[in-house]
Amino acid sequence: MTRTTKRVLVTGACGQIGSELIPILRQRYGNDSVVATDIRPPETACLRDQGPFEQLNVCDRTTMGRFIEQYEIDTVYHMAAILSATGEEKPALAWDVNIRGLENVLEIARERHLLRIFCPSSIAVFGPDTPHDCAPQTTILQPTTMYGITKVAGELLGEYYVQRFGLDIRGVRYPGIISSETPPGGGTTDYAVDIFYQAILSRTYSCFVRPDTVLPMMYMPDCIKATLDLMDADFDSLKGHCNFNVAGMSFSAQELASEIQKHLPDFVCTYDPDFRQAIADSWPQTIDDAPAREEWNWHPRFDLSSMTIDMIEKLTARLMSRS
């Protein structure tokens, strides 16, 4: 009998995106059909109790292959990664996890003829020579961080497996992701998450980038939407595969603080730039996502105003429920 339901494995399931992607995938395919994996044990009930969870170091190809065989996996969302700021503190670890982990996924997909792989990239692939305004999808990629270097290599490696072995591999370049569910996790754009926590809890925040720093951002519901929209697209309609720009919104740190102050008038934001400022300065302020809009009908739903309202409401409720 032919199985019609996808069997999905997600790496990095405890991370910012993975932890919110898992519940949506389990709604789609059933709890038992989505296997969450991460190097650390899960903290949330959704990951711990509502479907299979396995501890997995993505650098361990043997164990990864065993789980894929055991659960009869045909689709992988490879979300495990060391992010930009952490990658600058531990560059060797970033290379090992981000490159060897991806190579393991791709080799297992080739050997076992998996149906579809999602391997996300990032705006970190861009560098100071990339156009800062409306950076196109095809442009100069000369990143200044180890994280960005691994993501450029990952895009090229994924495309190689598409062209050389005929695999179905897809990926978007995530901008900074803002989430009400997961704390900051070592990225340069994480100020845009932490600022909400501190605004609600203490009404003060010291920001690690300048007030005029503008970066591409995206609210988590749009991040999940972009991921699933691309995975649902007809492969034959895609001209690209592993490097789609996806734009949500762009704003400065000061603009975000001002938007928060509309709802929390006593909130005070100060600025004390650190080493992450140089990383932010190397990235574009806005990106051109025309190929994603044309090839798989990508459109975001949230802007700065609607994101801020939703973020404050959801995060306040979550933080208050813990107190």
mmCIF file of C-alpha atoms in Angstrom:
data_model
loop_
_atom_site.group_PDB
_atom_site.id
_atom_site.type_symbol
_atom_site.label_atom_id
_atom_site.label_comp_id
_atom_site.label_asym_id
_atom_site.label_seq_id
_atom_site.Cartn_x
_atom_site.Cartn_y
_atom_site.Cartn_z
ATOM 1 C CA MET A 1 0.000 0.000 0.000
ATOM 2 C CA THR A 2 1.378 3.433 -0.931
ATOM 3 C CA ARG A 3 1.745 5.896 1.953
ATOM 4 C CA THR A 4 0.270 9.322 1.156
ATOM 5 C CA THR A 5 1.131 11.131 4.417
ATOM 6 C CA LYS A 6 4.540 12.754 4.616
ATOM 7 C CA ARG A 7 6.962 11.534 7.264
ATOM 8 C CA VAL A 8 8.963 14.555 8.365
ATOM 9 C CA LEU A 9 12.133 15.001 10.408
ATOM 10 C CA VAL A 10 13.113 18.441 11.749
ATOM 11 C CA THR A 11 16.629 19.167 12.988
ATOM 12 C CA GLY A 12 17.200 22.070 15.367
ATOM 13 C CA ALA A 13 13.672 21.580 16.671
ATOM 14 C CA CYS A 14 14.319 23.456 19.929
ATOM 15 C CA GLY A 15 15.565 26.561 18.133
ATOM 16 C CA GLN A 16 13.686 29.756 17.376
ATOM 17 C CA ILE A 17 12.099 28.630 14.107
ATOM 18 C CA GLY A 18 12.024 24.877 14.681
ATOM 19 C CA SER A 19 10.062 25.168 17.916
ATOM 20 C CA GLU A 20 7.260 27.034 16.121
ATOM 21 C CA LEU A 21 7.443 25.057 12.897
ATOM 22 C CA ILE A 22 6.919 21.689 14.636
ATOM 23 C CA PRO A 23 3.341 22.362 15.877
ATOM 24 C CA ILE A 24 2.266 23.551 12.409
ATOM 25 C CA LEU A 25 3.755 20.489 10.726
ATOM 26 C CA ARG A 26 2.078 18.211 13.282
ATOM 27 C CA GLN A 27 -1.254 19.875 12.573
ATOM 28 C CA ARG A 28 -0.700 19.145 8.890
ATOM 29 C CA TYR A 29 0.615 15.607 8.990
ATOM 30 C CA GLY A 30 -0.255 14.253 12.445
ATOM 31 C CA ASN A 31 1.805 14.170 15.630
ATOM 32 C CA ASP A 32 3.387 10.779 14.963
ATOM 33 C CA SER A 33 4.424 11.741 11.420
ATOM 34 C CA VAL A 34 6.721 14.603 12.489
ATOM 35 C CA VAL A 35 9.916 13.700 14.336
ATOM 36 C CA ALA A 36 11.535 16.562 16.253
ATOM 37 C CA THR A 37 15.293 16.342 16.851
ATOM 38 C CA ASP A 38 17.798 18.568 18.604
ATOM 39 C CA ILE A 39 21.123 18.244 20.381
ATOM 40 C CA ARG A 40 19.465 19.367 23.624
ATOM 41 C CA PRO A 41 16.327 17.988 25.271
ATOM 42 C CA PRO A 42 13.050 19.840 24.685
ATOM 43 C CA GLU A 43 11.613 22.275 27.228
ATOM 44 C CA THR A 44 8.107 22.689 25.792
ATOM 45 C CA ALA A 45 5.293 20.188 26.116
ATOM 46 C CA CYS A 46 4.614 20.331 22.382
ATOM 47 C CA LEU A 47 8.061 18.968 21.579
ATOM 48 C CA ARG A 48 8.312 16.700 24.609
ATOM 49 C CA ASP A 49 4.877 15.094 24.765
ATOM 50 C CA GLN A 50 2.966 15.587 21.513
ATOM 51 C CA GLY A 51 5.027 13.518 19.109
ATOM 52 C CA PRO A 52 8.348 11.719 18.712
ATOM 53 C CA PHE A 53 11.499 13.510 19.867
ATOM 54 C CA GLU A 54 15.060 12.258 19.511
ATOM 55 C CA GLN A 55 18.291 13.871 20.673
ATOM 56 C CA LEU A 56 20.557 14.291 17.662
ATOM 57 C CA ASN A 57 23.870 15.937 16.948
ATOM 58 C CA VAL A 58 23.617 16.760 13.232
ATOM 59 C CA CYS A 59 27.353 16.081 12.874
ATOM 60 C CA ASP A 60 26.625 12.408 13.651
ATOM 61 C CA ARG A 61 25.620 11.000 10.257
ATOM 62 C CA THR A 62 25.187 7.446 11.527
ATOM 63 C CA THR A 63 22.600 8.386 14.139
ATOM 64 C CA MET A 64 20.837 10.747 11.756
ATOM 65 C CA GLY A 65 20.591 8.000 9.159
ATOM 66 C CA ARG A 66 19.279 5.551 11.765
ATOM 67 C CA PHE A 67 16.466 7.919 12.773
ATOM 68 C CA ILE A 68 15.546 8.573 9.138
ATOM 69 C CA GLU A 69 15.374 4.827 8.499
ATOM 70 C CA GLN A 70 13.589 4.043 11.775
ATOM 71 C CA TYR A 71 10.810 6.593 11.198
ATOM 72 C CA GLU A 72 10.663 6.094 7.402
ATOM 73 C CA ILE A 73 11.354 9.784 6.803
ATOM 74 C CA ASP A 74 10.865 11.230 3.324
ATOM 75 C CA THR A 75 11.081 14.982 4.054
ATOM 76 C CA VAL A 76 13.632 16.899 6.164
ATOM 77 C CA TYR A 77 13.534 20.457 7.467
ATOM 78 C CA HIS A 78 17.165 21.073 8.372
ATOM 79 C CA MET A 79 16.917 23.977 10.844
ATOM 80 C CA ALA A 80 19.969 23.236 13.027
ATOM 81 C CA ALA A 81 22.654 25.934 12.837
ATOM 82 C CA ILE A 82 25.099 28.044 14.820
ATOM 83 C CA LEU A 83 24.009 31.667 14.269
ATOM 84 C CA SER A 84 26.006 34.797 13.453
ATOM 85 C CA ALA A 85 27.067 36.215 16.818
ATOM 86 C CA THR A 86 27.759 32.801 18.353
ATOM 87 C CA GLY A 87 29.584 31.831 15.174
ATOM 88 C CA GLU A 88 32.029 34.708 15.613
ATOM 89 C CA GLU A 89 32.793 33.534 19.135
ATOM 90 C CA LYS A 90 33.106 29.879 18.039
ATOM 91 C CA PRO A 91 33.936 29.864 14.303
ATOM 92 C CA ALA A 92 35.223 26.280 14.192
ATOM 93 C CA LEU A 93 31.998 25.029 15.780
ATOM 94 C CA ALA A 94 29.938 27.088 13.330
ATOM 95 C CA TRP A 95 31.747 25.538 10.369
ATOM 96 C CA ASP A 96 31.415 22.036 11.774
ATOM 97 C CA VAL A 97 27.702 22.230 12.586
ATOM 98 C CA ASN A 98 26.596 24.321 9.626
ATOM 99 C CA ILE A 99 28.603 22.565 6.909
ATOM 100 C CA ARG A 100 29.092 19.016 8.159
ATOM 101 C CA GLY A 101 25.521 18.900 9.430
ATOM 102 C CA LEU A 102 24.181 19.998 6.041
ATOM 103 C CA GLU A 103 26.470 17.584 4.180
ATOM 104 C CA ASN A 104 25.135 14.755 6.322
ATOM 105 C CA VAL A 105 21.528 15.649 5.491
ATOM 106 C CA LEU A 106 22.259 15.906 1.776
ATOM 107 C CA GLU A 107 24.224 12.654 1.613
ATOM 108 C CA ILE A 108 21.504 10.739 3.443
ATOM 109 C CA ALA A 109 18.917 12.308 1.132
ATOM 110 C CA ARG A 110 20.938 11.155 -1.881
ATOM 111 C CA GLU A 111 21.495 7.645 -0.541
ATOM 112 C CA ARG A 112 17.895 7.101 0.567
ATOM 113 C CA HIS A 113 16.176 9.033 -2.238
ATOM 114 C CA LEU A 114 14.278 11.375 0.083
ATOM 115 C CA LEU A 115 11.473 13.364 -1.501
ATOM 116 C CA ARG A 116 12.202 16.920 -0.359
ATOM 117 C CA ILE A 117 14.703 18.820 1.790
ATOM 118 C CA PHE A 118 14.439 22.326 3.244
ATOM 119 C CA CYS A 119 17.827 23.908 3.996
ATOM 120 C CA PRO A 120 17.444 27.558 5.013
ATOM 121 C CA SER A 121 19.970 30.251 4.273
ATOM 122 C CA SER A 122 20.192 33.794 5.636
ATOM 123 C CA ILE A 123 20.769 37.445 4.772
ATOM 124 C CA ALA A 124 24.179 36.792 6.362
ATOM 125 C CA VAL A 125 25.322 35.622 2.897
ATOM 126 C CA PHE A 126 25.537 39.302 1.959
ATOM 127 C CA GLY A 127 28.532 41.482 2.743
ATOM 128 C CA PRO A 128 29.706 45.086 2.578
ATOM 129 C CA ASP A 129 30.006 44.958 -1.234
ATOM 130 C CA THR A 130 26.374 43.889 -1.634
ATOM 131 C CA PRO A 131 23.985 46.740 -2.543
ATOM 132 C CA HIS A 132 22.586 48.024 0.756
ATOM 133 C CA ASP A 133 19.254 49.024 -0.711
ATOM 134 C CA CYS A 134 17.040 46.439 -2.399
ATOM 135 C CA ALA A 135 19.775 43.796 -2.505
ATOM 136 C CA PRO A 136 18.926 41.404 -5.360
ATOM 137 C CA GLN A 137 18.891 37.645 -5.082
ATOM 138 C CA THR A 138 21.759 37.264 -7.522
ATOM 139 C CA THR A 139 24.518 39.618 -6.427
ATOM 140 C CA ILE A 140 27.961 39.761 -4.816
ATOM 141 C CA LEU A 141 28.166 37.358 -1.868
ATOM 142 C CA GLN A 142 31.227 38.172 0.231
ATOM 143 C CA PRO A 143 30.153 37.780 3.867
ATOM 144 C CA THR A 144 32.389 38.868 6.728
ATOM 145 C CA THR A 145 31.179 36.302 9.289
ATOM 146 C CA MET A 146 31.725 32.578 9.604
ATOM 147 C CA TYR A 147 27.953 32.115 9.731
ATOM 148 C CA GLY A 148 27.579 33.946 6.416
ATOM 149 C CA ILE A 149 30.421 31.961 4.859
ATOM 150 C CA THR A 150 28.769 28.682 5.848
ATOM 151 C CA LYS A 151 25.451 29.848 4.413
ATOM 152 C CA VAL A 152 27.011 30.777 1.050
ATOM 153 C CA ALA A 153 28.685 27.374 0.961
ATOM 154 C CA GLY A 154 25.392 25.745 1.943
ATOM 155 C CA GLU A 155 23.490 27.426 -0.885
ATOM 156 C CA LEU A 156 26.084 26.256 -3.406
ATOM 157 C CA LEU A 157 26.203 22.752 -1.967
ATOM 158 C CA GLY A 158 22.416 22.449 -2.049
ATOM 159 C CA GLU A 159 22.255 23.622 -5.655
ATOM 160 C CA TYR A 160 25.010 21.140 -6.537
ATOM 161 C CA TYR A 161 22.903 18.267 -5.170
ATOM 162 C CA VAL A 162 19.908 19.531 -7.166
ATOM 163 C CA GLN A 163 21.850 19.680 -10.424
ATOM 164 C CA ARG A 164 24.172 16.691 -9.920
ATOM 165 C CA PHE A 165 21.834 14.191 -8.248
ATOM 166 C CA GLY A 166 18.357 15.497 -9.087
ATOM 167 C CA LEU A 167 17.321 16.052 -5.463
ATOM 168 C CA ASP A 168 14.489 18.394 -4.499
ATOM 169 C CA ILE A 169 16.197 20.877 -2.168
ATOM 170 C CA ARG A 170 14.782 24.279 -1.290
ATOM 171 C CA GLY A 171 15.742 27.203 0.912
ATOM 172 C CA VAL A 172 15.044 30.838 1.690
ATOM 173 C CA ARG A 173 17.386 33.511 3.003
ATOM 174 C CA TYR A 174 15.777 34.318 6.331
ATOM 175 C CA PRO A 175 16.042 37.919 7.495
ATOM 176 C CA GLY A 176 16.036 38.665 11.221
ATOM 177 C CA ILE A 177 13.194 36.656 12.776
ATOM 178 C CA ILE A 178 11.058 38.092 15.573
ATOM 179 C CA SER A 179 9.183 35.629 17.789
ATOM 180 C CA SER A 180 7.001 35.845 20.884
ATOM 181 C CA GLU A 181 7.627 32.195 21.766
ATOM 182 C CA THR A 182 11.387 31.702 21.764
ATOM 183 C CA PRO A 183 14.058 33.808 23.547
ATOM 184 C CA PRO A 184 16.987 35.304 21.586
ATOM 185 C CA GLY A 185 19.449 32.682 20.379
ATOM 186 C CA GLY A 186 22.782 34.206 19.354
ATOM 187 C CA GLY A 187 21.942 36.198 16.233
ATOM 188 C CA THR A 188 22.849 39.771 15.322
ATOM 189 C CA THR A 189 19.202 40.689 14.737
ATOM 190 C CA ASP A 190 18.173 39.305 18.149
ATOM 191 C CA TYR A 191 17.981 42.816 19.590
ATOM 192 C CA ALA A 192 14.581 43.017 17.860
ATOM 193 C CA VAL A 193 13.375 40.115 20.029
ATOM 194 C CA ASP A 194 15.095 40.982 23.304
ATOM 195 C CA ILE A 195 13.803 44.550 23.181
ATOM 196 C CA PHE A 196 10.232 43.276 23.572
ATOM 197 C CA TYR A 197 11.125 41.098 26.568
ATOM 198 C CA GLN A 198 12.851 43.972 28.340
ATOM 199 C CA ALA A 199 10.195 46.514 27.403
ATOM 200 C CA ILE A 200 7.502 44.352 28.996
ATOM 201 C CA LEU A 201 9.495 43.183 32.025
ATOM 202 C CA SER A 202 11.527 46.264 32.987
ATOM 203 C CA ARG A 203 10.508 49.087 30.631
ATOM 204 C CA THR A 204 14.198 49.652 29.764
ATOM 205 C CA TYR A 205 16.528 48.181 27.171
ATOM 206 C CA SER A 206 20.168 48.733 26.219
ATOM 207 C CA CYS A 207 20.428 48.009 22.491
ATOM 208 C CA PHE A 208 23.647 46.579 21.048
ATOM 209 C CA VAL A 209 23.301 48.352 17.666
ATOM 210 C CA ARG A 210 23.060 52.066 16.834
ATOM 211 C CA PRO A 211 19.609 53.677 16.706
ATOM 212 C CA ASP A 212 19.922 54.280 12.946
ATOM 213 C CA THR A 213 20.762 50.632 12.137
ATOM 214 C CA VAL A 214 18.271 49.360 9.549
ATOM 215 C CA LEU A 215 17.988 45.623 8.850
ATOM 216 C CA PRO A 216 15.528 43.301 7.070
ATOM 217 C CA MET A 217 13.226 41.582 9.561
ATOM 218 C CA MET A 218 10.283 39.187 9.530
ATOM 219 C CA TYR A 219 7.660 38.196 12.094
ATOM 220 C CA MET A 220 7.562 34.492 12.894
ATOM 221 C CA PRO A 221 4.118 33.791 11.357
ATOM 222 C CA ASP A 222 5.449 35.112 8.041
ATOM 223 C CA CYS A 223 8.650 33.092 8.493
ATOM 224 C CA ILE A 224 6.619 29.890 8.866
ATOM 225 C CA LYS A 225 4.411 30.937 5.945
ATOM 226 C CA ALA A 226 7.444 31.512 3.683
ATOM 227 C CA THR A 227 8.894 28.132 4.654
ATOM 228 C CA LEU A 228 5.705 26.215 3.938
ATOM 229 C CA ASP A 229 4.789 28.224 0.831
ATOM 230 C CA LEU A 230 8.124 27.329 -0.746
ATOM 231 C CA MET A 231 7.883 23.673 0.284
ATOM 232 C CA ASP A 232 4.369 23.487 -1.177
ATOM 233 C CA ALA A 233 5.387 25.052 -4.513
ATOM 234 C CA ASP A 234 5.596 23.051 -7.740
ATOM 235 C CA PHE A 235 9.278 22.182 -8.204
ATOM 236 C CA ASP A 236 9.023 22.746 -11.946
ATOM 237 C CA SER A 237 7.977 26.369 -11.366
ATOM 238 C CA LEU A 238 11.188 27.165 -9.479
ATOM 239 C CA LYS A 239 14.091 28.706 -11.354
ATOM 240 C CA GLY A 240 16.124 28.933 -8.165
ATOM 241 C CA HIS A 241 16.170 26.465 -5.312
ATOM 242 C CA CYS A 242 18.306 27.206 -2.245
ATOM 243 C CA ASN A 243 18.739 30.981 -2.225
ATOM 244 C CA PHE A 244 15.375 32.780 -2.335
ATOM 245 C CA ASN A 245 15.302 36.281 -0.863
ATOM 246 C CA VAL A 246 12.158 36.792 1.243
ATOM 247 C CA ALA A 247 11.335 40.272 2.529
ATOM 248 C CA GLY A 248 9.045 41.042 5.420
ATOM 249 C CA MET A 249 9.810 44.549 6.704
ATOM 250 C CA SER A 250 12.837 46.751 7.316
ATOM 251 C CA PHE A 251 13.198 49.214 10.187
ATOM 252 C CA SER A 252 15.817 50.894 12.349
ATOM 253 C CA ALA A 253 16.356 50.093 16.011
ATOM 254 C CA GLN A 254 15.000 53.537 16.872
ATOM 255 C CA GLU A 255 11.894 53.019 14.745
ATOM 256 C CA LEU A 256 11.186 49.767 16.566
ATOM 257 C CA ALA A 257 11.662 51.428 19.967
ATOM 258 C CA SER A 258 9.312 54.251 18.954
ATOM 259 C CA GLU A 259 6.674 51.756 17.797
ATOM 260 C CA ILE A 260 6.869 49.939 21.137
ATOM 261 C CA GLN A 261 6.526 53.258 22.974
ATOM 262 C CA LYS A 262 3.143 53.798 21.311
ATOM 263 C CA HIS A 263 1.881 50.903 23.438
ATOM 264 C CA LEU A 264 4.259 51.153 26.425
ATOM 265 C CA PRO A 265 4.793 54.935 26.793
ATOM 266 C CA ASP A 266 7.194 54.650 29.753
ATOM 267 C CA PHE A 267 9.596 52.381 27.854
ATOM 268 C CA VAL A 268 13.136 53.808 27.545
ATOM 269 C CA CYS A 269 15.698 52.493 25.042
ATOM 270 C CA THR A 270 19.401 53.356 25.197
ATOM 271 C CA TYR A 271 22.131 52.339 22.746
ATOM 272 C CA ASP A 272 25.513 50.741 23.451
ATOM 273 C CA PRO A 273 26.812 49.154 20.208
ATOM 274 C CA ASP A 274 29.135 46.165 20.539
ATOM 275 C CA PHE A 275 30.896 43.823 18.073
ATOM 276 C CA ARG A 276 27.556 42.951 16.473
ATOM 277 C CA GLN A 277 27.330 46.460 15.027
ATOM 278 C CA ALA A 278 30.033 45.649 12.476
ATOM 279 C CA ILE A 279 28.103 42.543 11.429
ATOM 280 C CA ALA A 280 24.888 44.545 11.045
ATOM 281 C CA ASP A 281 26.705 47.204 9.017
ATOM 282 C CA SER A 282 27.827 44.558 6.514
ATOM 283 C CA TRP A 283 24.254 43.492 5.700
ATOM 284 C CA PRO A 284 21.765 45.223 3.375
ATOM 285 C CA GLN A 285 18.992 47.402 4.746
ATOM 286 C CA THR A 286 16.379 46.104 2.333
ATOM 287 C CA ILE A 287 16.210 43.113 -0.013
ATOM 288 C CA ASP A 288 14.511 42.441 -3.348
ATOM 289 C CA ASP A 289 12.371 39.295 -3.220
ATOM 290 C CA ALA A 290 10.880 39.520 -6.724
ATOM 291 C CA PRO A 291 11.830 35.902 -7.667
ATOM 292 C CA ALA A 292 9.981 34.500 -4.630
ATOM 293 C CA ARG A 293 6.921 36.600 -5.443
ATOM 294 C CA GLU A 294 6.989 35.553 -9.102
ATOM 295 C CA GLU A 295 7.915 31.868 -8.780
ATOM 296 C CA TRP A 296 5.871 30.804 -5.739
ATOM 297 C CA ASN A 297 3.622 33.789 -4.994
ATOM 298 C CA TRP A 298 5.331 34.897 -1.773
ATOM 299 C CA HIS A 299 3.645 37.766 0.107
ATOM 300 C CA PRO A 300 4.149 38.709 3.786
ATOM 301 C CA ARG A 301 1.183 39.515 6.028
ATOM 302 C CA PHE A 302 2.763 41.599 8.804
ATOM 303 C CA ASP A 303 4.312 45.077 8.842
ATOM 304 C CA LEU A 304 6.037 46.880 11.740
ATOM 305 C CA SER A 305 2.806 48.172 13.266
ATOM 306 C CA SER A 306 0.812 44.935 13.151
ATOM 307 C CA MET A 307 3.816 42.889 14.275
ATOM 308 C CA THR A 308 4.413 45.133 17.302
ATOM 309 C CA ILE A 309 0.786 44.941 18.419
ATOM 310 C CA ASP A 310 0.693 41.159 18.094
ATOM 311 C CA MET A 311 4.119 40.685 19.676
ATOM 312 C CA ILE A 312 3.322 42.753 22.771
ATOM 313 C CA GLU A 313 -0.041 41.052 23.249
ATOM 314 C CA LYS A 314 1.286 37.491 22.913
ATOM 315 C CA LEU A 315 4.541 37.985 24.793
ATOM 316 C CA THR A 316 2.846 39.813 27.673
ATOM 317 C CA ALA A 317 0.341 36.975 28.061
ATOM 318 C CA ARG A 318 3.103 34.360 27.992
ATOM 319 C CA LEU A 319 5.360 36.169 30.465
ATOM 320 C CA MET A 320 2.503 36.934 32.841
ATOM 321 C CA SER A 321 1.392 33.291 32.814
ATOM 322 C CA ARG A 322 4.830 32.312 34.132
ATOM 323 C CA SER A 323 4.887 34.846 36.966
#
